[in-house]
Amino acid sequence: MAQRVCVLNIVALSPNLIGEATPRIKQFARASGGVRTLRPPLPAVTCSAQSTMLTGLAPAGHGIVGNGWHDRALGEVQFWKQSNQLVNGEKVWETARRIDPSFTCANACWWYAMHATTDTMITPRPVYKADGRKLPDCLTTPPELRDQLQSKLGQFPLFKFWGPGADIESTDWIAFATKHILEQTQSTLTLAYLPHLDYALQKVGPGHPSIRQELREIDRIVGGLFDVCSRLGVKPLIVSEYGIVPVRDAVWINRTLRDAGYLAVRLEGGRGHQREILDLEHSRAFAVSDHQVAHVTVRDPADVATVEALLSRVDGIERTLSGEARRAVGLDHPRAGDIVCVSAADRWFAYGWWLDDAKAPDYARTIDIHRKPGYDPCELFLDPKLLWPKGRVMGKLLLRKLGLRALLDVIPLDASLVRGSHGRAQQASGFDPVLIGELPDPFLEQSMPMACVRDAILACTLGAEHATSVQREFTPATRVLLSSGRR
């Protein structure tokens, strides 16, 4: 009979954060052999890391080269899409089902949850009204689970999940939903996404005194899940996708490309209200920024060497990768940029191209994760330059309730507010992602590739009864661990 397992993805948990403020996590690590670290793919961002954990493949294999990318067929930048059909490769639960057809899987808010082959699923899914309103909601499989959860826990707290109001409430909601799934289903594998630390660390950085309280909060939630797992005979595992490092400022890579004549903009709006919109159609090169990695599309292959030479000289860009170098890091995929840039350890990439803040597009000062052609951590802040910004938000929301369109333009454009970031595959010691839990051989190494998480899940759930079949499915990364152990 398979062993039930619950994988707790404590986003941004790293070894340097585990201590007095996290007694339950610290105790769990001590009882299960210590804190093991993972070597993430490049880029070490949510969608790429999760896809590697669940398929055992590098981004070149599963195709998730970041949280978003330039879709060359559509001629658009696509960020934070949700369909699992975007992820190539067999997922861990699909592999497990081939070995044991009774295997079931539940997903509580890991990414790419929609249209997946899991048995149970919860994912944030706002309702976008025709008048511009965005209403909190979630999507579930089976459909009736949505009503069960929201009648029991209240509406999914979307505005506490991302944005200036992001706090522990959304992680609490997901944890209670996970407990409901564990108690009401017999899912062999349950995946739970606990994002709270990520947002706090990006806002103030890992060294800020307030992080101790954020750690206590996540430890409380994780401790409650440990208790439920213990009562139900479920084995918990902890993973994280990356660690957050302190940063001091952003690299405005698109401004460099604009100054050199590669990036084009078009003006929209009337006189005195003109906005500069990124013109993908006529740009010879532009960057899709994603934390500490940027994917640069270059229209003419003959320009790649020149653009790469330009970017390699930019302060704050540590590495540029194209051709064979891009292949060597596992990013040889059509969705990846022709040039992939990696920032210095204390910097990150801002998406903006405007030279005058007054000409920034209207969505730049709003929370708009789908329209912005790059990731924007400034969405975690209210603009400190505004007089009573919370009052401005309330006033705009009131106008919307009255049926009037109102732009929630309360997000700052000052990238120096952001104090933490991630995305580089190599970070300083102590800032690595983690793997914690009672693990069998060969998953006892102190450090291992993130691709091994997929095989560790198979071994923990099915290993006792199907050891030979499980080992036949191991990825090359895990086979290396096996061979080194046998020596």
XYZ file of C-alpha atoms in Angstrom, residues 194-424:
231
model
C 2.688 28.295 1.277
C 3.888 31.621 -0.207
C 3.947 34.043 2.710
C 7.697 34.338 3.343
C 8.368 35.137 -0.290
C 6.493 38.434 -0.214
C 7.823 39.617 3.128
C 11.412 38.855 2.125
C 11.124 40.648 -1.212
C 9.723 43.736 0.475
C 12.200 44.214 3.309
C 15.024 41.732 2.675
C 16.126 38.726 4.741
C 17.996 40.769 7.341
C 15.091 42.980 8.401
C 13.985 42.571 12.077
C 10.341 42.050 11.027
C 11.234 38.758 9.341
C 11.423 37.005 12.729
C 7.682 37.494 13.202
C 6.968 36.353 9.640
C 8.959 33.198 10.380
C 6.943 32.593 13.555
C 3.740 32.883 11.538
C 4.803 30.397 8.874
C 6.105 28.037 11.566
C 2.689 28.159 13.259
C 0.967 27.204 10.020
C 3.448 24.444 9.222
C 3.163 23.100 12.761
C -0.611 22.788 12.329
C -0.102 20.841 9.101
C 2.429 18.578 10.839
C -0.199 17.789 13.473
C -2.819 16.864 10.872
C -0.302 14.720 8.981
C 0.665 12.902 12.190
C -2.971 12.184 13.022
C -3.717 10.838 9.548
C -0.507 8.880 8.998
C 0.705 11.202 6.232
C 4.449 11.741 5.790
C 5.334 15.463 5.420
C 8.166 16.746 3.254
C 9.312 20.366 3.055
C 10.697 21.918 -0.116
C 11.388 25.459 -1.242
C 11.957 26.884 -4.701
C 14.767 29.344 -3.940
C 16.187 31.540 -1.213
C 15.793 35.330 -1.154
C 19.003 37.374 -1.132
C 19.361 41.055 -0.184
C 19.431 43.457 -3.133
C 20.149 47.183 -3.362
C 18.672 48.224 -6.700
C 17.449 47.165 -10.128
C 19.040 46.945 -13.562
C 16.850 48.728 -16.141
C 17.883 46.526 -19.051
C 15.218 47.783 -21.480
C 16.424 51.346 -21.033
C 19.874 50.222 -22.150
C 18.380 48.577 -25.231
C 16.322 51.702 -25.939
C 19.323 54.030 -25.616
C 21.211 51.831 -28.102
C 18.360 52.002 -30.604
C 17.151 48.421 -30.311
C 13.922 48.923 -28.354
C 11.016 50.857 -29.877
C 8.118 52.591 -28.138
C 4.923 54.139 -29.431
C 3.041 57.038 -27.901
C -0.563 56.662 -26.798
C -2.936 59.272 -25.384
C -3.605 62.904 -26.116
C -1.316 65.879 -25.766
C -0.173 66.261 -22.172
C -1.188 62.690 -21.331
C 1.044 60.704 -23.645
C 2.249 57.302 -22.486
C 5.125 55.256 -23.876
C 4.030 51.738 -24.754
C 6.531 48.991 -25.594
C 6.343 48.361 -29.342
C 7.184 44.682 -29.720
C 6.429 44.751 -33.434
C 9.199 47.212 -34.236
C 11.727 46.494 -31.486
C 14.935 44.879 -32.752
C 15.639 43.666 -29.197
C 13.815 43.800 -25.871
C 14.037 42.028 -22.531
C 11.477 40.080 -20.515
C 12.625 40.695 -16.943
C 11.988 38.042 -14.302
C 13.627 38.738 -10.946
C 17.388 38.187 -11.411
C 17.115 36.765 -14.934
C 16.150 38.508 -18.165
C 15.283 36.845 -21.488
C 16.297 39.056 -24.419
C 14.579 38.541 -27.774
C 16.701 39.654 -30.738
C 14.795 39.883 -34.028
C 17.770 39.465 -36.365
C 20.199 36.651 -35.514
C 22.965 38.801 -36.971
C 22.452 41.258 -34.081
C 22.844 38.707 -31.263
C 26.614 39.089 -30.828
C 26.433 42.891 -30.860
C 23.519 43.030 -28.387
C 25.227 40.523 -26.111
C 28.436 42.554 -26.136
C 26.420 45.669 -25.243
C 24.661 43.965 -22.332
C 27.792 42.291 -20.995
C 29.176 45.761 -20.211
C 26.128 46.924 -18.236
C 26.682 47.511 -14.527
C 24.695 44.902 -12.598
C 24.680 42.213 -15.316
C 27.027 39.429 -14.275
C 26.572 36.931 -17.118
C 25.126 36.791 -20.614
C 24.282 33.431 -22.187
C 23.588 32.628 -25.805
C 24.147 29.696 -28.142
C 26.142 26.897 -26.532
C 26.359 28.728 -23.186
C 22.551 28.936 -23.048
C 22.341 25.229 -23.911
C 24.820 24.338 -21.160
C 22.599 25.829 -18.431
C 19.498 23.945 -19.596
C 17.712 26.820 -21.356
C 17.887 25.707 -24.973
C 14.178 26.103 -25.675
C 12.174 28.234 -28.160
C 10.523 30.144 -25.299
C 13.875 31.277 -23.883
C 15.477 34.532 -24.918
C 18.112 34.539 -27.638
C 20.288 35.978 -24.891
C 19.718 35.165 -21.227
C 21.115 37.698 -18.753
C 21.867 36.968 -15.102
C 22.160 39.865 -12.684
C 24.783 40.458 -10.047
C 23.912 38.905 -6.674
C 22.734 42.205 -5.179
C 20.704 43.396 -8.176
C 17.553 42.396 -10.084
C 15.962 43.289 -13.431
C 13.184 45.878 -13.685
C 10.963 45.580 -16.741
C 10.491 49.308 -17.511
C 11.677 51.178 -20.606
C 10.411 54.744 -20.022
C 12.886 57.521 -19.266
C 10.331 59.871 -17.712
C 7.961 58.476 -15.054
C 5.228 60.796 -16.311
C 5.242 58.804 -19.560
C 5.044 55.339 -17.971
C 2.069 53.298 -19.242
C -1.058 53.558 -17.102
C -0.759 49.948 -15.919
C 2.724 50.581 -14.490
C 1.183 52.120 -11.355
C -1.364 49.316 -10.951
C -1.324 45.650 -9.990
C -1.417 44.045 -13.428
C 0.523 40.788 -13.533
C -0.743 39.838 -16.996
C -0.354 43.120 -18.911
C 3.127 44.039 -17.700
C 5.804 42.477 -19.953
C 7.893 41.470 -16.966
C 7.697 40.730 -13.257
C 7.153 43.775 -11.029
C 7.856 43.374 -7.284
C 6.916 47.029 -6.791
C 3.339 45.712 -6.774
C 3.998 44.705 -3.160
C 4.065 48.380 -2.124
C 1.741 51.348 -1.935
C 3.418 54.428 -3.379
C 4.915 56.290 -0.388
C 4.750 59.536 -2.384
C 0.942 59.486 -2.331
C -0.925 61.350 0.386
C -2.902 58.709 2.348
C -2.560 55.908 -0.268
C -4.984 53.588 1.570
C -7.627 56.291 1.391
C -6.965 56.601 -2.332
C -7.533 52.839 -2.688
C -10.805 53.014 -0.735
C -12.021 55.924 -2.848
C -11.254 54.119 -6.106
C -12.965 50.941 -4.899
C -16.032 52.960 -3.941
C -16.174 54.405 -7.462
C -16.014 50.889 -8.866
C -18.851 49.751 -6.632
C -20.878 52.644 -8.031
C -20.287 51.226 -11.491
C -17.643 53.756 -12.549
C -14.295 52.808 -14.027
C -11.420 53.839 -11.762
C -7.716 53.167 -12.201
C -6.116 51.819 -9.020
C -2.899 53.729 -9.685
C -1.256 53.345 -6.277
C 1.864 51.267 -7.085
C 5.256 53.043 -6.969
C 7.772 53.146 -9.819
C 10.764 53.336 -7.455
C 12.617 50.002 -7.818
C 14.951 50.836 -4.916
C 12.090 49.994 -2.521
C 12.586 46.277 -3.252
C 15.074 44.747 -0.806
C 15.060 41.033 -1.690
C 15.176 38.995 -4.882
C 16.033 35.599 -6.384
C 16.460 33.854 -9.724
C 20.175 33.104 -9.929
